[in-house]
PDB file of C-alpha atoms in Angstrom:
ATOM      1  CA  UNK A   1     -13.815   0.789  -8.327  1.00 73.00           C
ATOM      2  CA  UNK A   2     -10.692  -1.112  -7.575  1.00 92.00           C
ATOM      3  CA  UNK A   3     -10.700  -4.769  -8.731  1.00 97.00           C
ATOM      4  CA  UNK A   4      -9.224  -8.243  -7.261  1.00 98.00           C
ATOM      5  CA  UNK A   5      -8.746 -11.209  -9.155  1.00 98.00           C
ATOM      6  CA  UNK A   6      -7.289 -14.450  -8.277  1.00 98.00           C
ATOM      7  CA  UNK A   7      -5.064 -16.315 -11.047  1.00 98.00           C
ATOM      8  CA  UNK A   8      -5.528 -19.962 -11.250  1.00 98.00           C
ATOM      9  CA  UNK A   9      -2.625 -22.217 -12.837  1.00 98.00           C
ATOM     10  CA  UNK A  10      -1.664 -25.221 -13.071  1.00 98.00           C
ATOM     11  CA  UNK A  11       1.697 -25.011 -13.120  1.00 98.00           C
ATOM     12  CA  UNK A  12       4.263 -26.976 -14.580  1.00 97.00           C
ATOM     13  CA  UNK A  13       8.292 -27.749 -14.259  1.00 96.00           C
ATOM     14  CA  UNK A  14       9.283 -24.686 -16.641  1.00 97.00           C
ATOM     15  CA  UNK A  15       9.956 -21.060 -15.587  1.00 98.00           C
ATOM     16  CA  UNK A  16       9.393 -19.619 -19.020  1.00 98.00           C
ATOM     17  CA  UNK A  17       6.048 -21.842 -19.602  1.00 98.00           C
ATOM     18  CA  UNK A  18       4.707 -20.207 -16.380  1.00 98.00           C
ATOM     19  CA  UNK A  19       5.307 -16.932 -16.589  1.00 98.00           C
ATOM     20  CA  UNK A  20       4.103 -17.294 -20.292  1.00 98.00           C
ATOM     21  CA  UNK A  21       0.439 -18.263 -18.744  1.00 98.00           C
ATOM     22  CA  UNK A  22       0.456 -15.499 -16.129  1.00 98.00           C
ATOM     23  CA  UNK A  23       1.026 -12.933 -19.325  1.00 98.00           C
ATOM     24  CA  UNK A  24      -1.869 -15.106 -21.190  1.00 98.00           C
ATOM     25  CA  UNK A  25      -4.491 -14.897 -18.353  1.00 98.00           C
ATOM     26  CA  UNK A  26      -3.316 -11.181 -17.504  1.00 98.00           C
ATOM     27  CA  UNK A  27      -4.296 -10.287 -21.279  1.00 98.00           C
ATOM     28  CA  UNK A  28      -7.403 -11.204 -20.880  1.00 97.00           C
ATOM     29  CA  UNK A  29      -8.086  -8.715 -17.808  1.00 97.00           C
ATOM     30  CA  UNK A  30      -9.816  -5.465 -18.856  1.00 94.00           C
ATOM     31  CA  UNK A  31      -7.840  -2.444 -17.825  1.00 90.00           C
ATOM     32  CA  UNK A  32      -8.775  -1.022 -14.441  1.00 90.00           C
ATOM     33  CA  UNK A  33      -7.430  -0.422 -10.859  1.00 92.00           C
ATOM     34  CA  UNK A  34      -7.002  -4.100 -10.174  1.00 96.00           C
ATOM     35  CA  UNK A  35      -4.657  -6.420  -7.751  1.00 98.00           C
ATOM     36  CA  UNK A  36      -3.930  -9.964  -9.130  1.00 98.00           C
ATOM     37  CA  UNK A  37      -2.975 -13.022  -6.669  1.00 98.00           C
ATOM     38  CA  UNK A  38      -1.031 -15.636  -8.413  1.00 99.00           C
ATOM     39  CA  UNK A  39      -1.168 -18.896  -6.777  1.00 98.00           C
ATOM     40  CA  UNK A  40       1.813 -20.572  -4.818  1.00 98.00           C
ATOM     41  CA  UNK A  41       5.012 -22.007  -6.241  1.00 97.00           C
ATOM     42  CA  UNK A  42       3.284 -20.409  -9.842  1.00 98.00           C
ATOM     43  CA  UNK A  43       6.880 -20.479 -11.273  1.00 98.00           C
ATOM     44  CA  UNK A  44       7.525 -23.821 -10.875  1.00 97.00           C
ATOM     45  CA  UNK A  45       5.261 -26.865 -10.162  1.00 94.00           C
ATOM     46  CA  UNK A  46       5.432 -30.415 -10.443  1.00 86.00           C
ATOM     47  CA  UNK A  47       9.264 -31.592 -10.073  1.00 83.00           C
ATOM     48  CA  UNK A  48      11.442 -32.138  -7.333  1.00 81.00           C
ATOM     49  CA  UNK A  49      11.384 -29.874  -4.343  1.00 77.00           C
ATOM     50  CA  UNK A  50      15.213 -29.229  -4.681  1.00 81.00           C
ATOM     51  CA  UNK A  51      14.786 -27.818  -8.219  1.00 89.00           C
ATOM     52  CA  UNK A  52      13.411 -24.836  -6.676  1.00 90.00           C
ATOM     53  CA  UNK A  53      16.310 -24.639  -4.526  1.00 91.00           C
ATOM     54  CA  UNK A  54      18.590 -24.104  -7.670  1.00 93.00           C
ATOM     55  CA  UNK A  55      16.121 -21.525  -8.831  1.00 95.00           C
ATOM     56  CA  UNK A  56      16.396 -19.461  -5.837  1.00 97.00           C
ATOM     57  CA  UNK A  57      17.122 -15.875  -6.230  1.00 98.00           C
ATOM     58  CA  UNK A  58      18.456 -13.350  -4.541  1.00 98.00           C
ATOM     59  CA  UNK A  59      15.717 -11.219  -2.823  1.00 98.00           C
ATOM     60  CA  UNK A  60      15.144  -7.579  -5.606  1.00 96.00           C
ATOM     61  CA  UNK A  61      16.802  -9.109  -8.634  1.00 95.00           C
ATOM     62  CA  UNK A  62      16.752 -12.274 -10.299  1.00 98.00           C
ATOM     63  CA  UNK A  63      14.948 -13.332 -14.176  1.00 98.00           C
ATOM     64  CA  UNK A  64      11.670 -14.682 -12.353  1.00 98.00           C
ATOM     65  CA  UNK A  65      11.369 -10.981 -10.070  1.00 98.00           C
ATOM     66  CA  UNK A  66      12.433  -8.903 -13.697  1.00 98.00           C
ATOM     67  CA  UNK A  67       9.948 -10.838 -15.287  1.00 98.00           C
ATOM     68  CA  UNK A  68       7.103  -9.809 -12.961  1.00 98.00           C
ATOM     69  CA  UNK A  69       7.678  -6.272 -12.100  1.00 98.00           C
ATOM     70  CA  UNK A  70       7.785  -6.143 -16.222  1.00 98.00           C
ATOM     71  CA  UNK A  71       4.022  -7.356 -15.948  1.00 98.00           C
ATOM     72  CA  UNK A  72       3.251  -5.145 -13.480  1.00 98.00           C
ATOM     73  CA  UNK A  73       4.247  -2.496 -15.644  1.00 98.00           C
ATOM     74  CA  UNK A  74       3.191  -3.292 -18.909  1.00 98.00           C
ATOM     75  CA  UNK A  75      -0.445  -4.433 -17.596  1.00 98.00           C
ATOM     76  CA  UNK A  76      -1.002  -1.701 -14.595  1.00 97.00           C
ATOM     77  CA  UNK A  77      -1.420  -3.946 -12.052  1.00 98.00           C
ATOM     78  CA  UNK A  78      -0.693  -4.877  -8.555  1.00 98.00           C
ATOM     79  CA  UNK A  79       0.468  -8.261  -7.787  1.00 98.00           C
ATOM     80  CA  UNK A  80       0.695 -10.957  -5.589  1.00 99.00           C
ATOM     81  CA  UNK A  81       3.546 -13.034  -6.810  1.00 98.00           C
ATOM     82  CA  UNK A  82       2.431 -16.021  -5.272  1.00 98.00           C
ATOM     83  CA  UNK A  83       5.486 -17.856  -4.199  1.00 98.00           C
ATOM     84  CA  UNK A  84       8.810 -17.604  -5.683  1.00 97.00           C
ATOM     85  CA  UNK A  85      12.211 -18.991  -3.970  1.00 97.00           C
ATOM     86  CA  UNK A  86      14.664 -16.264  -2.737  1.00 98.00           C
ATOM     87  CA  UNK A  87      17.944 -17.441  -0.758  1.00 98.00           C
ATOM     88  CA  UNK A  88      17.804 -17.538   2.454  1.00 97.00           C
ATOM     89  CA  UNK A  89      21.285 -17.639   5.154  1.00 96.00           C
ATOM     90  CA  UNK A  90      21.259 -21.445   4.971  1.00 95.00           C
ATOM     91  CA  UNK A  91      22.157 -22.569   1.291  1.00 94.00           C
ATOM     92  CA  UNK A  92      20.386 -26.157   1.693  1.00 94.00           C
ATOM     93  CA  UNK A  93      17.443 -24.366   2.403  1.00 96.00           C
ATOM     94  CA  UNK A  94      15.056 -21.670   0.358  1.00 97.00           C
ATOM     95  CA  UNK A  95      12.077 -18.891   1.669  1.00 98.00           C
ATOM     96  CA  UNK A  96       8.577 -19.326   0.090  1.00 98.00           C
ATOM     97  CA  UNK A  97       8.254 -15.837  -0.329  1.00 98.00           C
ATOM     98  CA  UNK A  98       5.218 -13.782  -1.715  1.00 98.00           C
ATOM     99  CA  UNK A  99       6.144 -10.270  -3.015  1.00 98.00           C
ATOM    100  CA  UNK A 100       3.433  -7.370  -3.209  1.00 99.00           C
ATOM    101  CA  UNK A 101       4.135  -5.468  -6.591  1.00 98.00           C
ATOM    102  CA  UNK A 102       2.588  -2.112  -7.643  1.00 98.00           C
ATOM    103  CA  UNK A 103       1.754  -1.202 -10.965  1.00 98.00           C
ATOM    104  CA  UNK A 104       5.550   0.640 -11.265  1.00 98.00           C
ATOM    105  CA  UNK A 105       6.968  -2.681 -10.191  1.00 98.00           C
ATOM    106  CA  UNK A 106       8.286  -1.825  -7.269  1.00 98.00           C
ATOM    107  CA  UNK A 107       8.137  -3.483  -3.982  1.00 98.00           C
ATOM    108  CA  UNK A 108       5.516  -2.975  -1.593  1.00 98.00           C
ATOM    109  CA  UNK A 109       5.896  -6.144   1.121  1.00 98.00           C
ATOM    110  CA  UNK A 110       7.425  -9.220   1.517  1.00 98.00           C
ATOM    111  CA  UNK A 111       6.074 -12.124   3.090  1.00 98.00           C
ATOM    112  CA  UNK A 112       7.397 -15.247   3.830  1.00 98.00           C
ATOM    113  CA  UNK A 113       5.067 -18.246   4.624  1.00 98.00           C
ATOM    114  CA  UNK A 114       5.206 -18.965   7.880  1.00 98.00           C
ATOM    115  CA  UNK A 115       3.631 -22.456   8.539  1.00 97.00           C
ATOM    116  CA  UNK A 116       5.454 -25.423   6.278  1.00 97.00           C
ATOM    117  CA  UNK A 117       3.382 -28.240   5.196  1.00 94.00           C
ATOM    118  CA  UNK A 118       5.110 -31.051   7.206  1.00 93.00           C
ATOM    119  CA  UNK A 119       1.925 -33.464   6.810  1.00 95.00           C
ATOM    120  CA  UNK A 120       0.917 -37.055   5.772  1.00 93.00           C
ATOM    121  CA  UNK A 121      -2.275 -36.870   3.042  1.00 93.00           C
ATOM    122  CA  UNK A 122      -3.969 -39.840   2.031  1.00 89.00           C
ATOM    123  CA  UNK A 123      -3.380 -39.354  -1.541  1.00 88.00           C
ATOM    124  CA  UNK A 124      -0.648 -40.467  -4.504  1.00 79.00           C
ATOM    125  CA  UNK A 125       2.181 -38.520  -2.941  1.00 85.00           C
ATOM    126  CA  UNK A 126       1.452 -39.339   0.614  1.00 82.00           C
ATOM    127  CA  UNK A 127       3.925 -37.511   2.993  1.00 89.00           C
ATOM    128  CA  UNK A 128       5.086 -33.842   2.186  1.00 91.00           C
ATOM    129  CA  UNK A 129       8.128 -32.287   4.002  1.00 92.00           C
ATOM    130  CA  UNK A 130       8.230 -28.808   3.164  1.00 95.00           C
ATOM    131  CA  UNK A 131      10.428 -27.810   6.103  1.00 95.00           C
ATOM    132  CA  UNK A 132      13.670 -30.050   4.579  1.00 94.00           C
ATOM    133  CA  UNK A 133      13.892 -26.878   1.493  1.00 95.00           C
ATOM    134  CA  UNK A 134      12.182 -24.229   3.102  1.00 97.00           C
ATOM    135  CA  UNK A 135      12.994 -22.020   5.856  1.00 97.00           C
ATOM    136  CA  UNK A 136       9.893 -20.880   8.116  1.00 97.00           C
ATOM    137  CA  UNK A 137       8.676 -17.293   7.564  1.00 97.00           C
ATOM    138  CA  UNK A 138       9.285 -14.969  10.789  1.00 95.00           C
ATOM    139  CA  UNK A 139       6.170 -12.899  11.041  1.00 95.00           C
ATOM    140  CA  UNK A 140       2.799 -11.589   9.294  1.00 97.00           C
ATOM    141  CA  UNK A 141       3.169  -8.842   6.925  1.00 98.00           C
ATOM    142  CA  UNK A 142       0.277  -6.070   6.615  1.00 98.00           C
ATOM    143  CA  UNK A 143       0.882  -3.509   4.435  1.00 98.00           C
ATOM    144  CA  UNK A 144      -1.469  -0.586   3.054  1.00 98.00           C
ATOM    145  CA  UNK A 145      -2.522  -0.378  -0.684  1.00 98.00           C
ATOM    146  CA  UNK A 146      -4.999   1.351  -2.828  1.00 97.00           C
ATOM    147  CA  UNK A 147      -7.050  -1.789  -2.750  1.00 97.00           C
ATOM    148  CA  UNK A 148      -7.248  -1.017   1.002  1.00 97.00           C
ATOM    149  CA  UNK A 149      -4.963  -2.949   4.179  1.00 98.00           C
ATOM    150  CA  UNK A 150      -3.764  -6.093   3.006  1.00 98.00           C
ATOM    151  CA  UNK A 151      -2.865  -8.844   5.463  1.00 98.00           C
ATOM    152  CA  UNK A 152      -1.004 -11.892   3.407  1.00 98.00           C
ATOM    153  CA  UNK A 153      -0.688 -15.674   4.197  1.00 98.00           C
ATOM    154  CA  UNK A 154       0.383 -18.812   1.941  1.00 98.00           C
ATOM    155  CA  UNK A 155      -1.594 -21.959   1.424  1.00 98.00           C
ATOM    156  CA  UNK A 156      -1.362 -23.720   4.974  1.00 98.00           C
ATOM    157  CA  UNK A 157      -1.229 -20.652   7.183  1.00 98.00           C
ATOM    158  CA  UNK A 158      -4.990 -20.938   6.216  1.00 98.00           C
ATOM    159  CA  UNK A 159      -5.247 -23.373   9.258  1.00 98.00           C
ATOM    160  CA  UNK A 160      -4.106 -21.166  11.820  1.00 98.00           C
ATOM    161  CA  UNK A 161      -6.944 -19.306  13.197  1.00 97.00           C
ATOM    162  CA  UNK A 162      -4.515 -16.973  15.509  1.00 96.00           C
ATOM    163  CA  UNK A 163      -2.595 -15.372  12.209  1.00 97.00           C
ATOM    164  CA  UNK A 164      -6.089 -14.165  11.021  1.00 97.00           C
ATOM    165  CA  UNK A 165      -7.081 -13.071  13.955  1.00 96.00           C
ATOM    166  CA  UNK A 166      -3.867 -10.850  14.379  1.00 97.00           C
ATOM    167  CA  UNK A 167      -4.730  -9.816  11.307  1.00 97.00           C
ATOM    168  CA  UNK A 168      -7.863  -8.447  12.685  1.00 96.00           C
ATOM    169  CA  UNK A 169      -6.678  -6.883  15.434  1.00 95.00           C
ATOM    170  CA  UNK A 170      -4.785  -4.709  12.804  1.00 96.00           C
ATOM    171  CA  UNK A 171      -7.614  -4.008  10.844  1.00 95.00           C
ATOM    172  CA  UNK A 172      -6.717  -5.647   7.889  1.00 98.00           C
ATOM    173  CA  UNK A 173      -9.708  -4.929   4.891  1.00 98.00           C
ATOM    174  CA  UNK A 174      -8.297  -7.278   2.274  1.00 98.00           C
ATOM    175  CA  UNK A 175      -6.358 -10.970   2.690  1.00 98.00           C
ATOM    176  CA  UNK A 176      -4.492 -12.654   0.078  1.00 99.00           C
ATOM    177  CA  UNK A 177      -3.776 -16.190  -0.027  1.00 99.00           C
ATOM    178  CA  UNK A 178      -1.620 -17.694  -2.611  1.00 98.00           C
ATOM    179  CA  UNK A 179      -2.486 -21.959  -2.128  1.00 98.00           C
ATOM    180  CA  UNK A 180      -1.150 -25.150  -4.075  1.00 98.00           C
ATOM    181  CA  UNK A 181      -3.640 -27.264  -1.581  1.00 98.00           C
ATOM    182  CA  UNK A 182      -3.712 -30.918  -2.358  1.00 97.00           C
ATOM    183  CA  UNK A 183      -7.306 -32.748  -3.953  1.00 97.00           C
ATOM    184  CA  UNK A 184      -7.521 -34.466  -0.897  1.00 96.00           C
ATOM    185  CA  UNK A 185      -7.263 -31.396   1.412  1.00 97.00           C
ATOM    186  CA  UNK A 186      -8.712 -29.220  -0.662  1.00 97.00           C
ATOM    187  CA  UNK A 187     -11.903 -31.206  -1.150  1.00 97.00           C
ATOM    188  CA  UNK A 188     -12.458 -31.722   2.899  1.00 97.00           C
ATOM    189  CA  UNK A 189     -11.500 -28.449   4.100  1.00 98.00           C
ATOM    190  CA  UNK A 190     -10.739 -25.149   1.448  1.00 98.00           C
ATOM    191  CA  UNK A 191     -13.837 -24.064   1.420  1.00 98.00           C
ATOM    192  CA  UNK A 192     -15.150 -23.813   4.848  1.00 98.00           C
ATOM    193  CA  UNK A 193     -11.078 -22.588   5.849  1.00 98.00           C
ATOM    194  CA  UNK A 194     -11.654 -19.664   3.334  1.00 98.00           C
ATOM    195  CA  UNK A 195     -15.233 -18.654   4.190  1.00 98.00           C
ATOM    196  CA  UNK A 196     -14.445 -18.687   8.141  1.00 98.00           C
ATOM    197  CA  UNK A 197     -11.311 -16.598   7.793  1.00 98.00           C
ATOM    198  CA  UNK A 198     -13.474 -13.842   5.527  1.00 98.00           C
ATOM    199  CA  UNK A 199     -16.431 -14.230   7.850  1.00 98.00           C
ATOM    200  CA  UNK A 200     -13.962 -14.056  11.386  1.00 97.00           C
ATOM    201  CA  UNK A 201     -11.823 -10.881   9.770  1.00 98.00           C
ATOM    202  CA  UNK A 202     -15.234  -9.421   8.321  1.00 98.00           C
ATOM    203  CA  UNK A 203     -13.082  -8.582   5.113  1.00 98.00           C
ATOM    204  CA  UNK A 204     -12.640  -9.826   1.555  1.00 98.00           C
ATOM    205  CA  UNK A 205     -10.359 -12.818   0.846  1.00 98.00           C
ATOM    206  CA  UNK A 206      -8.719 -13.811  -2.158  1.00 98.00           C
ATOM    207  CA  UNK A 207      -7.592 -16.789  -2.441  1.00 98.00           C
ATOM    208  CA  UNK A 208      -5.700 -18.173  -5.918  1.00 98.00           C
ATOM    209  CA  UNK A 209      -4.945 -21.765  -5.515  1.00 98.00           C
ATOM    210  CA  UNK A 210      -3.304 -23.938  -8.168  1.00 98.00           C
ATOM    211  CA  UNK A 211      -5.865 -26.488 -10.076  1.00 98.00           C
ATOM    212  CA  UNK A 212      -5.570 -30.029 -11.729  1.00 97.00           C
ATOM    213  CA  UNK A 213      -2.924 -32.544 -12.335  1.00 96.00           C
ATOM    214  CA  UNK A 214       0.680 -31.793 -12.393  1.00 96.00           C
ATOM    215  CA  UNK A 215       4.149 -33.467 -14.321  1.00 94.00           C
ATOM    216  CA  UNK A 216       4.832 -35.637 -10.936  1.00 91.00           C
ATOM    217  CA  UNK A 217       1.412 -36.883 -10.087  1.00 91.00           C
ATOM    218  CA  UNK A 218       0.356 -34.313  -7.465  1.00 93.00           C
ATOM    219  CA  UNK A 219      -3.342 -33.009  -7.806  1.00 96.00           C
ATOM    220  CA  UNK A 220      -4.573 -29.545  -6.636  1.00 97.00           C
ATOM    221  CA  UNK A 221      -7.895 -28.655  -5.696  1.00 98.00           C
ATOM    222  CA  UNK A 222      -8.688 -25.165  -7.728  1.00 98.00           C
ATOM    223  CA  UNK A 223     -11.669 -23.668  -6.694  1.00 98.00           C
ATOM    224  CA  UNK A 224      -9.969 -20.329  -6.309  1.00 98.00           C
ATOM    225  CA  UNK A 225     -12.004 -18.116  -4.668  1.00 98.00           C
ATOM    226  CA  UNK A 226     -13.000 -14.439  -3.378  1.00 98.00           C
ATOM    227  CA  UNK A 227     -15.090 -14.558  -0.217  1.00 98.00           C
ATOM    228  CA  UNK A 228     -16.926 -11.485   0.779  1.00 98.00           C
ATOM    229  CA  UNK A 229     -17.180 -10.099   4.187  1.00 98.00           C
ATOM    230  CA  UNK A 230     -20.555 -12.084   5.166  1.00 97.00           C
ATOM    231  CA  UNK A 231     -18.954 -15.396   4.210  1.00 98.00           C
ATOM    232  CA  UNK A 232     -20.446 -14.880   0.754  1.00 98.00           C
ATOM    233  CA  UNK A 233     -18.990 -16.686  -2.362  1.00 98.00           C
ATOM    234  CA  UNK A 234     -18.698 -13.582  -4.762  1.00 98.00           C
ATOM    235  CA  UNK A 235     -16.726 -15.415  -7.654  1.00 98.00           C
ATOM    236  CA  UNK A 236     -15.139 -19.197  -7.915  1.00 98.00           C
ATOM    237  CA  UNK A 237     -13.371 -20.793 -10.144  1.00 98.00           C
ATOM    238  CA  UNK A 238     -13.635 -25.075 -10.825  1.00 98.00           C
ATOM    239  CA  UNK A 239     -10.332 -26.712 -12.137  1.00 98.00           C
ATOM    240  CA  UNK A 240      -7.817 -25.582 -15.136  1.00 98.00           C
ATOM    241  CA  UNK A 241      -6.461 -22.260 -15.904  1.00 98.00           C
ATOM    242  CA  UNK A 242      -8.548 -19.313 -15.173  1.00 98.00           C
ATOM    243  CA  UNK A 243      -9.612 -16.006 -13.786  1.00 98.00           C
ATOM    244  CA  UNK A 244     -11.689 -15.035 -11.038  1.00 98.00           C
ATOM    245  CA  UNK A 245     -12.120 -11.520 -10.549  1.00 98.00           C
ATOM    246  CA  UNK A 246     -14.424  -9.070  -8.265  1.00 98.00           C
ATOM    247  CA  UNK A 247     -15.036  -5.456  -7.671  1.00 97.00           C
ATOM    248  CA  UNK A 248     -14.341  -4.272  -4.195  1.00 96.00           C
ATOM    249  CA  UNK A 249     -17.217  -2.474  -1.959  1.00 93.00           C
ATOM    250  CA  UNK A 250     -15.634  -1.265   0.983  1.00 93.00           C
ATOM    251  CA  UNK A 251     -19.341   0.224   1.889  1.00 94.00           C
ATOM    252  CA  UNK A 252     -20.436  -3.548   2.224  1.00 93.00           C
ATOM    253  CA  UNK A 253     -17.270  -4.295   4.845  1.00 95.00           C
ATOM    254  CA  UNK A 254     -18.411  -1.347   6.720  1.00 95.00           C
ATOM    255  CA  UNK A 255     -22.039  -2.550   7.291  1.00 97.00           C
ATOM    256  CA  UNK A 256     -20.765  -5.570   8.324  1.00 97.00           C
ATOM    257  CA  UNK A 257     -18.427  -4.573  11.196  1.00 96.00           C
ATOM    258  CA  UNK A 258     -21.231  -1.360  12.081  1.00 97.00           C
ATOM    259  CA  UNK A 259     -23.447  -4.450  12.422  1.00 97.00           C
ATOM    260  CA  UNK A 260     -21.809  -6.902  14.066  1.00 96.00           C
ATOM    261  CA  UNK A 261     -19.024  -4.658  16.107  1.00 96.00           C
ATOM    262  CA  UNK A 262     -16.819  -7.894  17.038  1.00 94.00           C
ATOM    263  CA  UNK A 263     -13.936  -5.516  17.793  1.00 92.00           C
ATOM    264  CA  UNK A 264     -16.027  -3.810  20.627  1.00 93.00           C
ATOM    265  CA  UNK A 265     -16.694  -7.267  22.010  1.00 95.00           C
ATOM    266  CA  UNK A 266     -13.322  -9.023  21.851  1.00 91.00           C
ATOM    267  CA  UNK A 267     -11.684 -10.017  25.443  1.00 92.00           C
ATOM    268  CA  UNK A 268      -8.134 -11.191  24.444  1.00 89.00           C
ATOM    269  CA  UNK A 269      -5.552 -10.254  21.806  1.00 90.00           C
ATOM    270  CA  UNK A 270      -3.319 -11.969  19.983  1.00 90.00           C
ATOM    271  CA  UNK A 271       0.707 -11.185  20.284  1.00 88.00           C
ATOM    272  CA  UNK A 272       2.612 -12.405  16.951  1.00 83.00           C
ATOM    273  CA  UNK A 273       5.793 -14.356  17.254  1.00 78.00           C
ATOM    274  CA  UNK A 274       9.135 -12.234  17.957  1.00 76.00           C
ATOM    275  CA  UNK A 275      11.562 -12.545  14.496  1.00 66.00           C
ATOM    276  CA  UNK A 276      13.833 -14.569  16.554  1.00 51.00           C
ATOM    277  CA  UNK A 277      11.410 -17.066  17.677  1.00 47.00           C
TER     278      UNK A 277
END
């Protein structure tokens, strides 16, 4: 049996403290073949956006990446690393990268957040402009793993149904979604969007969120969730640190897809963007 776990955090603007939180939560999990998903901005959150640029590492090397690889080996887990800042070709902006690491600490995939959160929200932050410091990712990423065929996404990506429709065309069986949904947008849309994407894909979705009050006054929604292929909530947290886990049941997904064979009924296809776009 293989398991999936969403790690919910209330990250602070201190990398060392956040890495210690990840290890503390990993230590509470029983030993099993397991995929762990961290939240968006797990390593640094609640400070100035420009500080993430200062922390940005080269892909494949740096203290944050090395620490995560060591944790995968120590706790024998595969890990979706939430997001961490990696250097881009533009010295003024970084990539919000989500890595898939195996239980040997090897990188199996990299997805850079495609859709950037440039919006106005009626909360105490008011205006968000991720594009000021972040380079959008070039394309969606699908990777085969012991847990099934994985489609990778991050937070605001959740609102773009065409991304997940393309993942369904690629026969994705597991969606992973590191997030830092605001309390305001999370209350309105988090649950329904998570369930919709699992229903549309007839697959499991593991969404790991930030969940609480942060040092800069930002409020995140929490409610990290694992949703099944019929849209059922398998496990969900409230606020604060914690873990939500579930055992994968491939037969359940196969049954849903067999009884409602939407792939046979689909009358159009989705084409992803070219990397240069």
